[in-house]
Amino acid sequence: MNKTSDGKASSVLKPDTLLTVGGRDPFAQHGYVNTPVYHASTLLYPSAEDFLAHRGRYQYGRRGTPTSEALENAVRTLDGPACEAVALLPSGLAAISAALLAVLRSGDHVLMVDSVYWPTRKFCDGVLTRYGISTTYYDPVAGAAIAQLFQPNTRVVFVEAPGSLSFEMQDVPAIAAVAHAKGALLLMDNTWAGPLFFRALEKGVDLSIISGTKYFGGHSDVMLGTVSANAATAQALKDFVGTFGLCVGPDDMFLGLRGLRTMGVRLARHYEAGLKVARWLRERPEVVRVLHPALETDPGHAIWKRDFTGACGLFSIVLKPMPQAAAHAFLNALTLFGIGASWGGYESLAVPFDVTTARTATRWAPGGPAIRFHIGLEDVSDLIADLERGFAALALARS
Ligand SMILES: Cc1ncc(COP(=O)(O)O)c(C=O)c1O
């Protein structure tokens, strides 16, 4: 390992530089710039004695290869010196469930944000319930008032900021202070901002989860998840992932690592273009609200400005009250925006959503149909022309 591939040694470098050097050790790979893709299960030992003593840097494909180590180290450098360990998982959802199971045991209680990514809620209500772990959902804007919801057995508080689809901001440092004072751990789905715009472990988070499927990969062609742990949780995370035999295919790790190298320039563009389109949408007469915490008018803006250093390309809008069919006409008329799940690729997306039945601690009643956008890397003027086409179709559907 050279000094650039070690998380601690490279802590003085800026994030854009870390993206280019993290996890790379060319002279351990014959001088080649990128770490090769090791397709590996069995690893041979020179002797019976070496085998029995597990002598050697690697033991078995599932337990780590130069490819997995490169990606882990690259993510670790981005998370900063507070990061003690990174685990790679086959999807973002797998990273969420692994992080929760790594630190929970039967009889524990979880405080889960009401605006969480819906499959996380499903995991809590289904699997965790089955294993004797209870969940209470809380208002994303609760901040330090979350203290009232603690039970003697509350082991985990889970935050996701901004919230899935509805984009409420959370006061993560305030929640971290309460959680730690009560002896609980703070877990965060940090996929929206990622380590470039919010270094979660430095803000009091104990396990920071990213769906690498989004901006790590960046090309809508890979499923990947990562969990970054601080000193309090590193051993539990390593034990869980090792015991469960969780690992990622080598080509997917390579795609994640390759994507990371350009994530800085891509995110800068998603951030700028996303805000431009959000501002344009805010002026449209058909739109009543734009849900984007980097907009000055957003209720979560002050927290976003205090804690985050940027925004990705994902936000939502609420249309004026109108039949669902009119919103569908808008979406169906778009030619550059694809209609599909996930986000974080180079291409723009738009999906309709309604989270009325997916909220239990808060009420979602925006008044009109809601749409989530992902702003990709296309020219913004082409995207706006496409949205104008959509609004023309919407007007026709309403007339
Ligand atoms: C906020 C958030 N977290 C986690 C996930 C799950 O990631 P994956 O699709 O990689 O399982 C998603 C997927 O859309 C997401 O939006």
XYZ file of C-alpha atoms and ligand atoms in Angstrom:
415
model
C 0.000 0.000 0.000
C 1.458 3.401 -0.906
C 0.711 6.583 0.956
C -2.092 7.638 -1.400
C -4.081 4.468 -0.872
C -4.087 4.801 2.890
C -7.068 6.685 4.364
C -5.107 8.240 7.227
C -2.026 9.325 5.236
C -4.059 11.151 2.584
C -6.340 13.029 4.982
C -4.757 16.398 4.106
C -5.683 16.180 0.414
C -8.811 17.867 -0.978
C -11.782 15.687 -2.002
C -11.258 16.112 -5.767
C -7.679 14.906 -5.359
C -8.733 12.062 -3.084
C -11.030 10.842 -5.854
C -8.065 10.432 -8.163
C -5.547 8.887 -5.772
C -7.658 6.944 -3.230
C -7.207 3.193 -3.350
C -4.561 3.278 -6.107
C -1.163 1.654 -5.824
C 0.214 1.443 -9.402
C 3.606 -0.009 -8.490
C 1.993 -2.922 -6.734
C 0.335 -3.614 -10.145
C 3.373 -3.451 -12.468
C 2.898 0.333 -12.794
C -0.559 0.157 -14.366
C -2.677 3.151 -13.336
C -5.753 1.140 -12.357
C -6.047 -1.843 -10.036
C -6.880 -4.923 -12.140
C -10.094 -6.860 -11.760
C -9.268 -9.956 -9.717
C -11.763 -12.717 -10.498
C -10.976 -14.946 -7.569
C -12.215 -17.568 -5.157
C -9.350 -19.951 -4.271
C -6.016 -18.553 -3.221
C -3.026 -20.895 -3.101
C -0.506 -21.054 -0.260
C 3.127 -22.086 -0.723
C 2.978 -24.748 2.005
C 0.697 -26.637 4.404
C 2.135 -24.597 7.259
C 1.292 -21.303 5.520
C -2.225 -22.568 4.794
C -2.870 -23.595 8.413
C -1.477 -20.290 9.719
C -3.528 -18.258 7.166
C -0.226 -16.652 6.260
C -0.488 -14.018 3.543
C -2.243 -10.755 2.863
C -5.324 -12.371 1.297
C -7.032 -15.615 2.319
C -9.992 -16.258 0.049
C -11.936 -14.406 -2.659
C -14.928 -13.654 -0.455
C -12.697 -12.213 2.243
C -11.037 -9.629 0.008
C -8.937 -9.146 -3.117
C -6.792 -6.263 -4.372
C -9.900 -5.077 -6.280
C -12.163 -4.944 -3.203
C -9.382 -3.441 -1.118
C -8.868 -0.685 -3.710
C -12.538 0.293 -3.652
C -12.729 0.127 0.156
C -9.649 2.321 0.471
C -10.951 4.806 -2.097
C -14.237 5.205 -0.196
C -12.394 5.376 3.087
C -10.251 8.295 1.952
C -13.399 10.195 0.945
C -14.990 9.656 4.356
C -11.976 11.186 6.089
C -9.898 10.226 9.116
C -12.953 9.314 11.228
C -13.521 6.299 8.961
C -12.164 3.060 10.435
C -13.622 0.546 7.999
C -15.637 0.288 4.792
C -17.773 -2.692 3.812
C -18.871 -3.360 0.238
C -22.349 -4.751 -0.365
C -24.157 -5.873 -3.527
C -26.683 -2.977 -3.452
C -27.610 0.109 -1.475
C -30.507 -1.735 0.135
C -28.160 -4.569 1.153
C -25.894 -1.934 2.723
C -28.835 -0.536 4.710
C -29.982 -3.937 5.982
C -26.399 -5.043 6.777
C -25.693 -1.842 8.726
C -28.852 -2.266 10.788
C -28.299 -5.968 11.483
C -24.624 -5.409 12.312
C -25.489 -3.378 15.411
C -28.978 -4.560 16.446
C -30.025 -7.512 18.517
C -33.355 -9.017 19.514
C -35.215 -6.791 21.991
C -33.744 -3.529 20.634
C -35.728 -0.524 19.474
C -35.057 1.649 16.398
C -36.039 5.274 15.801
C -36.547 5.517 12.050
C -37.179 8.713 10.084
C -40.657 8.777 8.532
C -39.333 9.988 5.149
C -36.968 7.033 4.769
C -36.466 5.209 1.452
C -39.497 2.948 1.382
C -37.685 -0.448 1.172
C -35.856 0.489 4.410
C -39.256 0.883 6.084
C -40.308 -2.484 4.631
C -37.152 -4.074 6.059
C -37.879 -2.683 9.532
C -41.563 -3.590 9.524
C -40.882 -7.065 8.129
C -37.475 -8.539 8.953
C -36.666 -6.537 12.090
C -40.121 -7.179 13.548
C -39.633 -10.908 12.902
C -36.351 -10.782 14.832
C -37.934 -9.058 17.834
C -36.713 -5.542 17.047
C -39.327 -2.779 17.184
C -39.401 0.470 15.176
C -40.913 3.874 15.908
C -41.136 6.366 13.045
C -40.414 10.019 13.741
C -40.964 13.359 12.024
C -37.901 14.236 9.878
C -37.885 17.803 11.210
C -37.909 16.669 14.888
C -34.261 17.633 15.492
C -33.299 17.439 19.187
C -36.972 16.889 20.126
C -36.391 13.282 19.082
C -35.205 12.824 22.715
C -38.857 12.373 23.767
C -39.200 9.238 21.655
C -36.345 7.262 23.200
C -37.136 4.045 25.032
C -34.754 2.319 27.459
C -33.920 -0.179 24.671
C -33.399 2.326 21.829
C -30.176 1.185 20.207
C -30.289 2.890 16.807
C -31.479 6.203 15.384
C -31.641 6.213 11.584
C -31.562 9.409 9.518
C -31.809 10.056 5.806
C -31.271 13.648 4.732
C -32.913 14.915 2.691
C -35.823 12.458 2.883
C -36.655 10.135 0.000
C -38.994 11.763 -2.542
C -40.173 14.561 -0.191
C -36.717 16.060 0.606
C -37.148 17.153 4.247
C -33.812 18.118 5.792
C -32.723 16.680 9.134
C -30.556 18.276 11.818
C -28.017 15.447 11.883
C -25.552 16.944 14.451
C -28.429 17.676 16.886
C -29.816 14.152 16.512
C -26.299 12.685 16.887
C -25.828 14.554 20.182
C -29.117 13.224 21.572
C -28.506 9.671 20.333
C -25.039 9.494 21.859
C -26.184 11.037 25.144
C -28.799 8.261 25.324
C -26.271 5.540 24.491
C -27.615 4.869 20.987
C -25.856 4.748 17.607
C -26.654 7.012 14.661
C -26.982 5.409 11.211
C -27.470 7.458 8.049
C -28.490 6.806 4.487
C -26.164 9.438 2.985
C -26.765 8.569 -0.668
C -28.134 11.998 -1.707
C -25.145 14.102 -0.640
C -22.532 11.351 -0.490
C -19.118 11.843 1.098
C -18.253 14.782 -1.192
C -21.090 16.994 0.063
C -21.609 15.617 3.597
C -18.882 13.812 5.522
C -21.338 11.992 7.729
C -18.838 10.395 10.118
C -17.476 13.860 10.957
C -21.005 15.048 11.837
C -21.608 12.374 14.445
C -22.879 9.499 12.311
C -21.591 6.053 13.383
C -22.426 4.127 10.197
C -22.763 5.996 6.897
C -24.526 4.133 4.099
C -24.322 4.922 0.394
C -26.058 3.321 -2.540
C -23.057 3.165 -4.873
C -25.554 2.311 -7.606
C -26.160 6.063 -7.879
C -23.218 8.481 -8.243
C -20.349 6.092 -7.439
C -21.235 4.077 -10.531
C -22.694 7.108 -12.303
C -23.699 5.287 -15.506
C -26.829 3.291 -14.542
C -25.023 0.026 -15.136
C -24.054 -1.304 -11.711
C -25.600 -2.267 -8.347
C -23.411 -1.472 -5.344
C -23.609 -0.407 -1.702
C -21.088 0.762 0.860
C -21.131 1.164 4.641
C -18.489 3.325 6.309
C -17.878 2.828 10.019
C -16.205 4.898 12.729
C -14.208 3.416 15.616
C -17.375 2.631 17.601
C -18.898 0.415 14.905
C -16.022 -0.856 12.707
C -15.601 -4.228 14.422
C -19.336 -4.974 14.477
C -19.582 -4.145 10.762
C -16.582 -6.296 9.819
C -17.844 -9.219 11.937
C -21.319 -9.056 10.409
C -20.224 -8.821 6.778
C -17.593 -11.542 7.259
C -19.950 -13.922 9.078
C -22.741 -13.475 6.547
C -20.346 -14.004 3.633
C -21.382 -10.791 1.932
C -19.269 -9.712 -1.031
C -19.539 -7.968 -4.393
C -18.705 -9.300 -7.867
C -15.323 -8.082 -9.152
C -16.634 -6.370 -12.285
C -19.148 -4.381 -10.241
C -16.415 -3.300 -7.832
C -14.337 -2.200 -10.809
C -17.222 -0.159 -12.232
C -17.727 1.513 -8.834
C -14.046 2.337 -8.579
C -13.870 3.610 -12.136
C -16.968 5.747 -11.573
C -15.492 7.313 -8.429
C -12.606 8.806 -10.418
C -14.979 11.169 -12.245
C -17.587 11.620 -9.510
C -16.333 15.097 -8.550
C -16.816 16.648 -11.981
C -20.076 14.814 -12.544
C -21.558 15.905 -9.219
C -20.511 19.525 -9.736
C -22.460 19.457 -12.990
C -25.498 17.614 -11.520
C -25.552 20.187 -8.693
C -25.458 23.228 -10.979
C -27.833 21.858 -13.612
C -30.249 20.549 -10.949
C -30.506 23.979 -9.362
C -30.991 25.678 -12.736
C -33.856 23.367 -13.637
C -35.338 23.605 -10.108
C -35.306 27.430 -10.317
C -36.908 27.323 -13.759
C -39.621 24.965 -12.508
C -40.277 27.206 -9.484
C -41.372 29.986 -11.860
C -43.809 27.798 -13.794
C -47.507 28.551 -13.125
C -48.314 24.794 -13.033
C -45.901 24.213 -10.097
C -46.857 25.014 -6.490
C -43.712 23.786 -4.736
C -40.180 22.707 -5.573
C -38.700 20.387 -2.932
C -34.963 21.061 -3.088
C -33.027 21.992 0.085
C -30.429 24.031 -1.836
C -33.163 26.503 -2.895
C -33.234 29.532 -0.580
C -37.030 29.203 -0.274
C -36.904 25.586 0.946
C -37.820 25.052 4.633
C -34.689 22.913 5.083
C -32.347 25.411 3.417
C -30.726 26.802 6.609
C -29.715 23.304 7.762
C -28.543 22.335 4.279
C -26.413 25.493 4.079
C -24.937 24.947 7.524
C -24.051 21.264 7.103
C -23.799 20.363 3.412
C -21.354 21.609 0.791
C -23.418 20.759 -2.279
C -26.420 18.997 -3.744
C -26.886 16.201 -6.249
C -29.271 16.270 -9.204
C -32.300 14.848 -7.393
C -35.357 16.883 -6.288
C -39.152 16.899 -6.547
C -41.992 19.223 -7.513
C -45.651 19.414 -6.552
C -48.061 20.432 -9.305
C -51.227 22.460 -8.770
C -54.293 20.319 -8.010
C -55.143 18.563 -11.284
C -56.152 15.091 -12.427
C -53.381 12.481 -12.231
C -53.885 11.945 -15.976
C -52.610 15.482 -16.681
C -49.392 14.773 -14.745
C -49.029 11.527 -16.695
C -49.488 13.415 -19.982
C -46.636 15.704 -18.903
C -44.351 12.743 -18.166
C -45.311 10.802 -21.282
C -44.495 13.788 -23.518
C -40.901 14.059 -22.248
C -38.306 12.719 -24.644
C -35.019 13.346 -22.784
C -36.265 12.392 -19.306
C -36.634 8.655 -18.908
C -39.340 7.221 -16.659
C -37.630 4.784 -14.326
C -36.463 3.956 -10.805
C -33.090 4.814 -9.302
C -30.960 7.870 -10.134
C -27.347 9.057 -10.182
C -26.573 8.114 -13.784
C -25.612 10.545 -16.566
C -29.185 10.640 -17.838
C -32.222 12.599 -16.659
C -35.229 10.859 -15.156
C -38.724 11.825 -14.013
C -41.154 9.686 -12.011
C -44.578 10.301 -10.494
C -44.947 9.514 -6.781
C -47.428 9.559 -3.936
C -46.167 8.749 -0.444
C -49.508 9.190 1.352
C -49.558 5.594 2.574
C -45.770 5.421 3.121
C -45.811 7.933 5.985
C -47.064 7.071 9.459
C -45.622 9.772 11.765
C -46.319 12.664 9.413
C -48.961 13.494 6.807
C -48.216 13.838 3.101
C -50.941 15.972 1.556
C -49.247 18.279 -0.954
C -52.468 19.153 -2.773
C -51.468 18.141 -6.291
C -49.607 15.382 -8.115
C -45.905 15.078 -7.298
C -42.970 14.284 -9.589
C -39.351 13.450 -8.741
C -36.642 14.549 -11.180
C -33.076 13.445 -11.629
C -31.139 16.022 -13.626
C -28.448 14.316 -15.671
C -25.520 15.617 -17.693
C -27.453 16.794 -20.772
C -27.402 20.461 -21.816
C -29.790 22.322 -19.494
C -31.419 24.242 -22.366
C -32.343 20.935 -24.039
C -33.828 19.688 -20.765
C -35.862 22.869 -20.330
C -37.128 22.609 -23.914
C -38.188 19.043 -23.102
C -40.017 20.191 -19.959
C -41.780 22.878 -22.006
C -42.998 20.084 -24.310
C -44.273 18.287 -21.212
C -46.133 21.348 -19.949
C -47.728 21.837 -23.380
C -49.016 18.236 -23.218
C -50.223 18.833 -19.660
C -52.194 21.926 -20.784
C -53.755 19.920 -23.599
C -54.753 17.140 -21.165
C -56.411 19.673 -18.848
C -58.325 21.513 -21.587
C -32.019 7.086 -0.798
C -31.795 5.701 -1.311
N -31.179 4.818 -0.538
C -30.961 3.555 -0.940
C -31.386 3.124 -2.172
C -31.175 1.693 -2.565
O -30.098 1.549 -3.394
P -29.964 0.281 -4.366
O -30.923 0.545 -5.489
O -28.534 0.319 -4.756
O -30.322 -0.920 -3.575
C -32.038 4.014 -3.034
C -32.481 3.563 -4.362
O -33.156 4.240 -5.095
C -32.257 5.335 -2.576
O -32.926 6.228 -3.346
